[in-house]
Short mmCIF file of C-alpha atoms in Angstrom, two decimals:
data_model
loop_
_atom_site.label_atom_id
_atom_site.label_comp_id
_atom_site.label_asym_id
_atom_site.label_seq_id
_atom_site.Cartn_x
_atom_site.Cartn_y
_atom_site.Cartn_z
CA MET A 11 45.38 -22.96 -10.65
CA ASP A 12 45.42 -23.06 -14.47
CA THR A 13 42.32 -23.60 -16.60
CA GLU A 14 43.13 -27.18 -17.59
CA GLN A 15 43.57 -28.22 -13.98
CA LEU A 16 40.27 -26.56 -13.01
CA VAL A 17 38.42 -28.20 -15.91
CA ASN A 18 39.74 -31.61 -14.89
CA GLN A 19 38.62 -31.16 -11.29
CA LEU A 20 35.17 -29.99 -12.36
CA ALA A 21 34.88 -32.84 -14.88
CA ALA A 22 35.48 -35.31 -12.08
CA ILE A 23 32.31 -33.93 -10.44
CA VAL A 24 29.90 -33.45 -13.37
CA GLY A 25 31.43 -35.35 -16.29
CA ARG A 26 33.69 -33.99 -18.99
CA GLU A 27 30.78 -33.32 -21.36
CA ASN A 28 29.32 -30.83 -18.86
CA VAL A 29 32.40 -28.63 -18.49
CA SER A 30 33.82 -26.28 -21.08
CA ALA A 31 36.52 -23.65 -21.33
CA SER A 32 36.11 -23.24 -25.09
CA ALA A 33 35.95 -19.75 -26.54
CA VAL A 34 32.47 -20.43 -27.95
CA ASP A 35 30.97 -21.51 -24.64
CA ARG A 36 32.68 -18.75 -22.69
CA ILE A 37 31.36 -16.11 -25.12
CA THR A 38 27.87 -17.64 -25.11
CA HIS A 39 27.72 -17.24 -21.33
CA SER A 40 29.39 -13.84 -21.15
CA PHE A 41 26.43 -11.47 -21.56
CA ASP A 42 22.81 -10.80 -20.61
CA ALA A 43 20.11 -8.41 -21.81
CA THR A 44 22.32 -5.42 -20.92
CA GLN A 45 24.53 -6.45 -23.86
CA ARG A 46 27.61 -5.93 -21.70
CA GLN A 47 30.11 -8.75 -21.97
CA CYS A 48 32.37 -10.34 -19.34
CA LEU A 49 34.08 -13.63 -20.14
CA PRO A 50 34.02 -16.42 -17.55
CA ASP A 51 36.93 -18.81 -17.27
CA VAL A 52 34.87 -22.01 -17.24
CA VAL A 53 31.24 -22.96 -17.91
CA VAL A 54 29.73 -25.86 -15.95
CA HIS A 55 26.32 -27.58 -16.28
CA PRO A 56 25.55 -29.41 -13.00
CA ALA A 57 22.61 -31.76 -12.55
CA SER A 58 22.07 -31.87 -8.79
CA ALA A 59 22.50 -30.04 -5.50
CA GLY A 60 25.19 -32.55 -4.58
CA GLU A 61 27.27 -31.67 -7.63
CA ILE A 62 26.79 -27.96 -6.98
CA SER A 63 27.87 -28.43 -3.37
CA GLN A 64 31.13 -30.03 -4.50
CA ILE A 65 31.75 -27.35 -7.13
CA VAL A 66 31.13 -24.51 -4.68
CA GLY A 67 33.36 -26.20 -2.10
CA LEU A 68 36.16 -26.31 -4.67
CA ALA A 69 35.59 -22.67 -5.67
CA ASN A 70 35.60 -21.58 -2.04
CA GLU A 71 38.80 -23.48 -1.31
CA LYS A 72 40.56 -21.99 -4.35
CA ARG A 73 38.89 -18.54 -3.97
CA ILE A 74 37.49 -18.71 -7.50
CA PRO A 75 34.39 -16.54 -8.21
CA ILE A 76 31.28 -18.56 -9.01
CA LEU A 77 27.85 -17.44 -10.13
CA PRO A 78 24.59 -19.20 -11.01
CA ARG A 79 22.99 -18.56 -14.39
CA GLY A 80 19.60 -19.41 -15.84
CA ALA A 81 18.49 -17.98 -19.19
CA GLY A 82 20.70 -14.88 -18.90
CA SER A 83 17.73 -12.62 -19.65
CA GLY A 84 18.26 -10.07 -16.85
CA PHE A 85 18.41 -6.33 -17.52
CA THR A 86 20.89 -5.25 -14.83
CA GLY A 87 23.98 -7.42 -15.31
CA GLY A 88 23.21 -9.84 -12.49
CA SER A 89 24.53 -12.85 -14.42
CA LEU A 90 27.67 -11.17 -15.81
CA PRO A 91 30.89 -12.84 -14.60
CA VAL A 92 32.56 -9.50 -13.88
CA ARG A 93 35.39 -11.17 -11.95
CA GLY A 94 35.69 -14.15 -14.30
CA GLY A 95 35.57 -17.55 -12.63
CA ILE A 96 32.99 -20.32 -12.95
CA VAL A 97 29.57 -19.82 -14.50
CA LEU A 98 27.20 -22.45 -13.14
CA VAL A 99 24.42 -22.96 -15.70
CA LEU A 100 21.35 -24.47 -14.05
CA THR A 101 19.28 -25.29 -17.14
CA ARG A 102 19.86 -29.07 -16.78
CA MET A 103 18.01 -28.87 -13.47
CA ASN A 104 14.67 -28.33 -15.16
CA ARG A 105 12.28 -30.82 -13.58
CA ILE A 106 8.86 -30.10 -12.14
CA LEU A 107 9.16 -32.51 -9.24
CA GLU A 108 5.65 -32.29 -7.86
CA ILE A 109 2.34 -30.50 -8.22
CA ASP A 110 0.29 -31.03 -5.07
CA VAL A 111 -3.33 -30.17 -5.87
CA ASP A 112 -4.50 -30.80 -2.30
CA ASN A 113 -2.07 -28.37 -0.69
CA LEU A 114 -1.71 -25.98 -3.66
CA ILE A 115 2.06 -26.45 -3.88
CA ALA A 116 4.57 -27.03 -6.67
CA VAL A 117 8.11 -28.30 -6.09
CA VAL A 118 10.50 -27.44 -8.91
CA GLU A 119 14.14 -27.18 -9.84
CA PRO A 120 15.62 -23.75 -10.71
CA GLY A 121 15.98 -24.40 -14.45
CA VAL A 122 12.22 -24.74 -15.04
CA VAL A 123 10.99 -22.07 -17.46
CA THR A 124 8.30 -19.91 -15.83
CA ALA A 125 5.68 -20.26 -18.56
CA ARG A 126 6.10 -24.05 -18.59
CA LEU A 127 5.17 -24.25 -14.90
CA GLN A 128 2.21 -21.96 -15.51
CA ARG A 129 0.92 -24.19 -18.32
CA GLU A 130 1.33 -27.36 -16.28
CA VAL A 131 -0.49 -26.07 -13.20
CA GLU A 132 -3.26 -24.49 -15.25
CA ARG A 133 -4.02 -27.90 -16.78
CA LEU A 134 -4.92 -28.93 -13.25
CA GLY A 135 -7.06 -25.87 -12.58
CA LEU A 136 -4.32 -24.09 -10.60
CA PHE A 137 -2.54 -20.78 -11.06
CA TYR A 138 1.00 -19.43 -10.58
CA PRO A 139 0.53 -15.64 -10.88
CA PRO A 140 4.02 -14.03 -11.29
CA ASP A 141 4.31 -13.20 -15.01
CA PRO A 142 7.50 -11.38 -16.01
CA ALA A 143 7.65 -10.31 -19.65
CA SER A 144 10.40 -12.89 -20.11
CA LYS A 145 8.26 -15.76 -18.79
CA ASP A 146 8.50 -17.76 -22.04
CA PHE A 147 12.26 -18.19 -21.57
CA SER A 148 13.29 -16.95 -18.10
CA THR A 149 13.77 -19.60 -15.42
CA LEU A 150 12.26 -19.79 -11.97
CA GLY A 151 15.72 -19.71 -10.41
CA GLY A 152 16.38 -16.42 -12.17
CA ASN A 153 12.95 -15.11 -11.16
CA ILE A 154 13.84 -15.86 -7.54
CA ALA A 155 17.29 -14.27 -7.83
CA GLU A 156 15.73 -11.00 -9.04
CA CYS A 157 12.34 -11.29 -7.28
CA ALA A 158 10.65 -10.91 -10.66
CA GLY A 159 7.29 -9.24 -11.07
CA GLY A 160 5.06 -8.56 -14.05
CA PRO A 161 1.69 -7.04 -14.98
CA ARG A 162 -0.28 -9.12 -12.46
CA CYS A 163 1.65 -7.78 -9.45
CA VAL A 164 -0.98 -5.18 -8.61
CA LYS A 165 -3.41 -7.93 -7.54
CA TYR A 166 -1.23 -10.94 -6.91
CA GLY A 167 2.16 -9.70 -5.77
CA VAL A 168 5.70 -10.62 -6.86
CA THR A 169 7.77 -13.81 -6.84
CA ARG A 170 8.66 -13.65 -3.13
CA ASP A 171 4.96 -13.84 -2.26
CA TYR A 172 4.80 -17.38 -3.71
CA VAL A 173 8.02 -18.91 -2.39
CA LEU A 174 7.35 -21.14 0.62
CA GLY A 175 10.72 -22.82 0.87
CA LEU A 176 14.12 -23.29 -0.74
CA GLU A 177 17.02 -25.67 -0.92
CA VAL A 178 20.20 -23.60 -1.17
CA VAL A 179 23.89 -24.35 -1.56
CA THR A 180 25.73 -21.77 0.54
CA PRO A 181 29.03 -20.13 -0.47
CA THR A 182 30.91 -22.64 1.67
CA GLY A 183 29.28 -25.61 -0.08
CA ASP A 184 26.76 -26.54 2.60
CA ILE A 185 23.23 -27.53 1.59
CA ILE A 186 20.55 -25.84 3.69
CA HIS A 187 16.74 -25.81 3.66
CA THR A 188 14.60 -22.77 4.39
CA GLY A 189 10.84 -22.58 4.96
CA GLY A 190 8.81 -25.62 4.01
CA ARG A 191 5.54 -26.91 2.62
CA ALA A 192 3.29 -25.38 5.28
CA ILE A 193 1.68 -21.99 4.68
CA LYS A 194 2.50 -20.95 8.25
CA ASN A 195 6.12 -21.24 9.36
CA VAL A 196 7.72 -18.85 11.87
CA VAL A 197 10.57 -21.02 13.11
CA GLY A 198 13.79 -19.01 13.18
CA TYR A 199 14.87 -16.26 10.81
CA ASP A 200 13.00 -15.91 7.52
CA LEU A 201 15.91 -17.09 5.40
CA THR A 202 13.62 -17.79 2.45
CA ARG A 203 12.95 -14.11 1.93
CA LEU A 204 16.61 -13.31 2.48
CA PHE A 205 17.60 -15.45 -0.51
CA VAL A 206 14.76 -14.26 -2.76
CA GLY A 207 16.05 -11.18 -4.56
CA SER A 208 19.66 -11.68 -3.42
CA GLU A 209 20.80 -12.02 -7.06
CA GLY A 210 22.92 -15.11 -6.42
CA THR A 211 25.23 -13.27 -4.04
CA LEU A 212 24.35 -15.34 -0.95
CA GLY A 213 23.84 -18.85 -2.33
CA ILE A 214 22.62 -21.01 -5.19
CA VAL A 215 18.98 -22.13 -5.16
CA THR A 216 18.66 -25.80 -6.14
CA ARG A 217 15.04 -26.59 -5.24
CA ILE A 218 11.97 -24.40 -4.85
CA ILE A 219 8.64 -24.89 -3.07
CA LEU A 220 6.01 -22.58 -4.58
CA ARG A 221 2.54 -21.60 -3.42
CA LEU A 222 -0.22 -21.93 -6.00
CA LEU A 223 -3.75 -20.53 -6.24
CA PRO A 224 -6.96 -21.82 -7.81
CA LYS A 225 -7.11 -20.70 -11.43
CA PRO A 226 -9.53 -17.78 -11.97
CA GLU A 227 -12.60 -18.89 -13.89
CA ALA A 228 -12.51 -16.05 -16.43
CA ARG A 229 -10.99 -12.70 -17.33
CA LYS A 230 -12.13 -9.54 -19.09
CA THR A 231 -9.78 -7.10 -20.85
CA MET A 232 -10.34 -3.41 -21.52
CA LEU A 233 -8.36 -0.70 -23.28
CA VAL A 234 -9.07 2.87 -22.23
CA ALA A 235 -7.61 5.87 -24.04
CA PHE A 236 -7.16 9.15 -22.13
CA SER A 237 -6.47 12.71 -23.18
CA SER A 238 -3.65 13.01 -20.60
CA ILE A 239 -1.37 10.93 -18.41
CA ASP A 240 -2.79 12.75 -15.39
CA GLY A 241 -6.24 11.42 -16.19
CA ALA A 242 -4.90 7.89 -16.61
CA ALA A 243 -3.02 8.03 -13.29
CA ARG A 244 -6.02 9.45 -11.48
CA ALA A 245 -8.07 6.63 -12.97
CA VAL A 246 -5.74 4.05 -11.41
CA SER A 247 -6.21 5.54 -7.94
CA ALA A 248 -9.96 5.90 -8.48
CA ILE A 249 -10.31 2.22 -9.42
CA ILE A 250 -8.44 1.12 -6.29
CA ARG A 251 -10.50 3.48 -4.12
CA GLY A 252 -13.59 1.90 -5.68
CA LYS A 253 -12.56 -1.36 -3.96
CA ILE A 254 -11.75 -3.12 -7.22
CA ILE A 255 -8.29 -4.66 -7.61
CA PRO A 256 -7.76 -5.53 -11.28
CA ALA A 257 -5.43 -8.36 -12.23
CA THR A 258 -3.48 -5.89 -14.39
CA LEU A 259 -3.33 -2.12 -14.81
CA GLU A 260 -0.83 -1.37 -17.59
CA PHE A 261 -0.09 2.08 -18.99
CA MET A 262 1.53 3.68 -22.01
CA ASP A 263 2.40 7.35 -22.05
CA ALA A 264 2.33 9.70 -25.05
CA SER A 265 5.91 8.91 -26.05
CA ALA A 266 5.18 5.17 -26.13
CA ILE A 267 2.00 5.70 -28.14
CA ASP A 268 3.90 7.84 -30.66
CA CYS A 269 6.52 5.10 -31.05
CA VAL A 270 3.89 2.48 -31.77
CA ARG A 271 2.23 4.79 -34.31
CA LYS A 272 5.53 5.18 -36.17
CA ALA A 273 6.13 1.44 -36.29
CA ALA A 274 2.67 0.23 -37.31
CA PRO A 275 -0.89 1.42 -37.78
CA LEU A 276 -2.50 2.13 -34.41
CA ASP A 277 -6.24 2.54 -34.27
CA LEU A 278 -6.42 5.11 -31.49
CA PRO A 279 -7.73 8.68 -31.57
CA LEU A 280 -5.10 11.35 -32.24
CA THR A 281 -6.23 13.02 -29.03
CA CYS A 282 -5.12 9.95 -27.05
CA ARG A 283 -2.06 10.81 -24.92
CA ALA A 284 -2.16 7.88 -22.50
CA VAL A 285 -3.55 4.34 -22.47
CA LEU A 286 -4.58 2.00 -19.68
CA ILE A 287 -5.00 -1.71 -20.31
CA ILE A 288 -7.20 -3.03 -17.52
CA GLU A 289 -7.91 -6.68 -16.91
CA VAL A 290 -10.13 -8.16 -14.24
CA ASP A 291 -10.36 -11.85 -13.43
CA GLY A 292 -12.38 -14.13 -11.18
CA ASP A 293 -15.88 -15.60 -11.28
CA GLN A 294 -17.54 -15.12 -14.66
CA ALA A 295 -20.74 -13.82 -13.07
CA GLN A 296 -18.89 -10.91 -11.42
CA LEU A 297 -16.73 -9.70 -14.31
CA ASP A 298 -19.32 -7.79 -16.31
CA GLY A 299 -20.32 -5.86 -13.19
CA GLN A 300 -16.70 -5.08 -12.31
CA ALA A 301 -15.93 -3.90 -15.83
CA ALA A 302 -19.02 -1.68 -15.93
CA ARG A 303 -18.17 -0.22 -12.52
CA ILE A 304 -14.58 0.56 -13.60
CA LEU A 305 -15.74 2.36 -16.74
CA GLU A 306 -18.25 4.35 -14.68
CA ILE A 307 -15.56 5.39 -12.18
CA ILE A 308 -13.04 6.57 -14.77
CA GLN A 309 -15.36 8.17 -17.35
CA PRO A 310 -15.03 11.75 -15.93
CA LEU A 311 -11.20 11.59 -16.03
CA GLY A 312 -10.56 12.48 -19.66
CA VAL A 313 -11.55 9.22 -21.36
CA VAL A 314 -11.59 9.57 -25.15
CA GLU A 315 -12.27 5.95 -26.08
CA THR A 316 -12.95 2.57 -24.46
CA ARG A 317 -12.76 -0.96 -25.80
CA VAL A 318 -14.01 -4.02 -23.94
CA ALA A 319 -12.92 -7.36 -25.34
CA ALA A 320 -15.81 -9.74 -25.95
CA THR A 321 -13.67 -12.68 -27.11
CA ALA A 322 -10.23 -14.15 -26.50
CA ASP A 323 -9.11 -12.82 -29.90
CA GLU A 324 -10.21 -9.29 -29.01
CA SER A 325 -8.35 -9.56 -25.69
CA GLU A 326 -5.23 -10.67 -27.55
CA ALA A 327 -5.57 -7.70 -29.92
CA ILE A 328 -5.58 -5.33 -26.93
CA TRP A 329 -2.50 -6.95 -25.40
CA LYS A 330 -0.78 -6.78 -28.80
CA VAL A 331 -0.85 -2.99 -28.49
CA ARG A 332 1.07 -3.21 -25.21
CA ARG A 333 3.55 -5.81 -26.47
CA SER A 334 4.28 -3.73 -29.56
CA VAL A 335 5.89 -0.95 -27.50
CA SER A 336 9.30 -2.52 -26.93
CA PRO A 337 9.86 -3.57 -30.59
CA SER A 338 8.78 -0.11 -31.76
CA LEU A 339 11.41 1.71 -29.71
CA ARG A 340 14.11 1.06 -32.31
CA THR A 341 12.31 3.51 -34.59
CA LEU A 342 13.75 6.23 -32.36
CA ASN A 343 17.39 5.21 -31.93
CA PRO A 344 19.50 2.03 -31.88
CA ASN A 345 20.67 2.03 -28.25
CA LYS A 346 18.27 1.43 -25.36
CA PHE A 347 18.83 1.93 -21.62
CA ASN A 348 15.93 0.13 -19.96
CA GLU A 349 15.30 1.07 -16.32
CA ASP A 350 12.45 -0.04 -14.06
CA ILE A 351 11.76 2.56 -11.43
CA VAL A 352 8.77 2.49 -9.10
CA VAL A 353 6.96 5.33 -7.32
CA PRO A 354 3.76 5.52 -5.28
CA ARG A 355 0.76 5.25 -7.65
CA SER A 356 -0.39 8.78 -6.94
CA ARG A 357 2.97 10.21 -8.01
CA VAL A 358 3.13 8.60 -11.45
CA PRO A 359 2.03 11.83 -13.24
CA GLU A 360 4.66 13.83 -11.35
CA MET A 361 7.31 11.28 -12.32
CA ILE A 362 6.23 11.32 -15.97
CA ARG A 363 6.49 15.12 -16.05
CA ALA A 364 9.94 14.91 -14.47
CA LEU A 365 10.99 12.38 -17.12
CA GLU A 366 9.81 14.77 -19.85
CA ALA A 367 11.90 17.55 -18.28
CA ILE A 368 14.96 15.29 -18.08
CA SER A 369 14.47 14.29 -21.72
CA ASN A 370 14.42 17.95 -22.76
CA ARG A 371 17.34 18.87 -20.47
CA TYR A 372 19.76 16.41 -22.02
CA GLY A 373 18.25 16.03 -25.48
CA VAL A 374 17.63 12.30 -25.13
CA PRO A 375 14.33 10.64 -26.06
CA ILE A 376 12.66 8.86 -23.12
CA VAL A 377 9.74 6.46 -23.62
CA ASN A 378 7.67 5.25 -20.67
CA PHE A 379 5.26 2.38 -20.12
CA GLY A 380 4.70 -0.20 -17.43
CA HIS A 381 2.60 -1.33 -14.52
CA ALA A 382 0.51 1.63 -13.40
CA GLY A 383 -1.26 -0.41 -10.74
CA ASP A 384 1.88 -0.60 -8.63
CA GLY A 385 3.66 2.54 -9.90
CA ASN A 386 6.31 0.54 -11.77
CA ILE A 387 7.50 2.58 -14.76
CA HIS A 388 9.73 1.09 -17.44
CA VAL A 389 11.85 4.06 -18.48
CA ASN A 390 13.57 3.64 -21.84
CA VAL A 391 16.29 6.13 -22.71
CA MET A 392 16.70 5.77 -26.48
CA VAL A 393 19.93 7.17 -27.97
CA ASP A 394 22.55 6.71 -30.64
CA LEU A 395 25.84 6.19 -28.83
CA ARG A 396 27.75 6.96 -32.02
CA GLN A 397 26.96 10.61 -31.41
CA SER A 398 29.74 12.49 -29.66
CA GLY A 399 29.19 12.96 -25.93
CA MET A 400 26.02 10.86 -25.87
CA GLN A 401 27.28 8.40 -23.24
CA VAL A 402 27.88 11.27 -20.81
CA LYS A 403 24.38 12.64 -21.46
CA VAL A 404 22.87 9.22 -20.77
CA GLU A 405 24.74 8.91 -17.48
CA GLN A 406 23.59 12.37 -16.41
CA ALA A 407 20.00 11.59 -17.40
CA LEU A 408 20.01 8.29 -15.50
CA HIS A 409 21.41 9.98 -12.40
CA ASP A 410 18.60 12.55 -12.50
CA ILE A 411 15.98 9.85 -13.12
CA PHE A 412 17.05 7.83 -10.09
CA ARG A 413 17.47 10.90 -7.91
CA THR A 414 13.95 12.09 -8.74
CA THR A 415 12.53 8.62 -8.17
CA VAL A 416 13.93 8.42 -4.66
CA ASP A 417 12.87 12.00 -3.88
CA LEU A 418 9.29 11.01 -4.78
CA GLY A 419 9.36 8.15 -2.29
CA GLY A 420 10.11 5.46 -4.86
CA SER A 421 12.75 2.84 -5.58
CA VAL A 422 15.45 2.59 -8.24
CA SER A 423 14.35 -0.96 -9.06
CA GLY A 424 10.90 -2.49 -9.07
CA GLU A 425 11.57 -5.94 -10.54
CA HIS A 426 14.87 -6.02 -12.47
CA GLY A 427 17.24 -6.09 -9.49
CA ILE A 428 20.46 -4.11 -8.99
CA GLY A 429 23.26 -6.20 -10.52
CA THR A 430 26.04 -4.04 -11.90
CA ALA A 431 23.91 -1.52 -13.80
CA LYS A 432 22.26 0.04 -10.74
CA ALA A 433 24.97 -0.58 -8.15
CA PRO A 434 26.31 2.99 -8.51
CA TYR A 435 22.88 4.36 -7.53
CA ILE A 436 21.90 2.10 -4.64
CA ALA A 437 23.28 4.53 -2.06
CA MET A 438 20.69 7.08 -3.20
CA GLU A 439 18.04 4.84 -1.67
CA LEU A 440 19.79 2.97 1.15
CA ASP A 441 21.54 4.84 3.95
CA PRO A 442 25.08 3.87 5.07
CA ALA A 443 23.86 1.90 8.09
CA THR A 444 21.53 -0.19 5.94
CA LEU A 445 24.25 -0.88 3.40
CA ALA A 446 26.62 -1.81 6.22
CA THR A 447 24.07 -4.33 7.52
CA MET A 448 23.76 -5.85 4.06
CA ARG A 449 27.55 -6.07 3.74
CA ALA A 450 27.69 -7.80 7.14
CA ILE A 451 25.22 -10.43 5.97
CA LYS A 452 27.23 -10.98 2.79
CA GLN A 453 30.47 -11.27 4.79
CA ALA A 454 28.94 -13.71 7.27
CA LEU A 455 27.62 -16.07 4.59
CA ASP A 456 30.36 -15.57 2.00
CA PRO A 457 33.57 -14.65 3.86
CA ARG A 458 35.75 -15.20 0.79
CA ASN A 459 33.43 -13.21 -1.51
CA ILE A 460 33.24 -15.87 -4.19
CA MET A 461 29.48 -15.87 -4.77
CA ASN A 462 28.62 -13.59 -7.70
CA PRO A 463 31.02 -10.87 -6.56
CA GLY A 464 30.79 -7.31 -7.87
CA LYS A 465 26.99 -7.14 -7.73
CA ILE A 466 24.47 -5.02 -5.79
CA PHE A 467 26.97 -3.05 -3.67
CA PRO A 468 28.42 0.26 -4.89
CA PRO A 469 31.64 -0.44 -6.80
CA GLU A 470 34.84 0.12 -4.89
CA GLU A 471 37.22 2.82 -6.10
CA GLY A 472 39.52 1.45 -8.78
CA GLN A 473 37.85 -1.97 -8.85
CA PRO A 474 38.26 -3.40 -12.36
CA SER A 475 35.46 -5.32 -14.00
CA CYS A 476 35.47 -8.27 -16.38
CA VAL A 477 38.80 -9.62 -15.19
CA PRO A 478 40.07 -13.21 -15.57
CA THR A 479 40.73 -15.16 -12.40
CA VAL A 480 42.19 -18.42 -13.68
CA SER A 481 45.45 -18.65 -15.57
CA PRO A 482 45.08 -19.99 -19.10
CA SER A 483 46.52 -23.39 -19.85
CA PRO A 484 50.04 -23.29 -21.27
#
């Protein structure tokens, strides 16, 4: 099939104005936050599950790769059209269909931006906890594809913990429904959880039923500076042992603090080599007691300074320190490899020391920050790829990082997914029998391998990437 013929068939489904094979649109939808680029053949903007069902049926019949795309903000290449084909952009499907205050449920389409839903439910005194850093532009469909997390995971969990049900278009074009509106539902296989985190390889989510919570009455934010990362990590475990579960427990290691200091004035003691940002939420009457108890628990663990926000502006100033880390990394080098490993909380200091050793071994700067409450470390390898041999050093460093992570009982991905970037390392964590089971599920649901092919599974020997699948029009 040539491109013009495909465009005409797709236009008959969604309208000519919602299909494009122009160079501009193909380039616009050819990359994500990895900055890798793979050109699709056609870009389509559907408006309903029915349209998507017809498009997928056509793609399956013609064996054309197809992949869903939201904001394209992922860090692992999940939305890259590595085999060309049809990119299905879901941003037209951006309606909040229902907010049910009696049953604490929201029903939404996949193109709804995460922060927009949060604002709408909070106006009604409700709360949708998952808060990825990209929440101001990432879509809920993308959050579900990657099982997104965020700082509040330590207390509230990740995206999958709030998905009650889904409407999904399968790789053969069927429309199925998983889960439902009830909190309890044990009828049949748990297909809802199967699709959450599947990175668009098993189907396309077209409607989402989400669980909501009552909005916490208040929150209190603290910044605690430590003389060592060991003290900060021990503080995290001590807080949890003290039967207090903060809403967030964020950390910055010495390398992150040094980056921020180079980029802008940072009012922290020079003896500070690690920072925890701790936030508790809930009933106003309880917060002062919780904050005081936390500071009492952690005081013997090398604390060099504490700040407790008394106002919303002071809380924002504390969070500004954390948000300033990513922009400051460019003071080190122009190229960033952003990985999100996770280890058991108690092994964070061991992992940080291993990262320092890997940095010294290969001569590559590594900056670490992230969600200490759940052991999720954002590892940033900062290099200049113009230097001879640097790409090889980066690959060796990443291999050692992932190997050490798994050896410490952790995972190569906490919230960014696998995509293409981590596919070569997945076998470090999953044994052959487990991978074979996953492949069997993929084969059963997608026998022609059209749904976001080339993702998650280790790449096959000699398999090219970023290849066209549709012949250009004459």
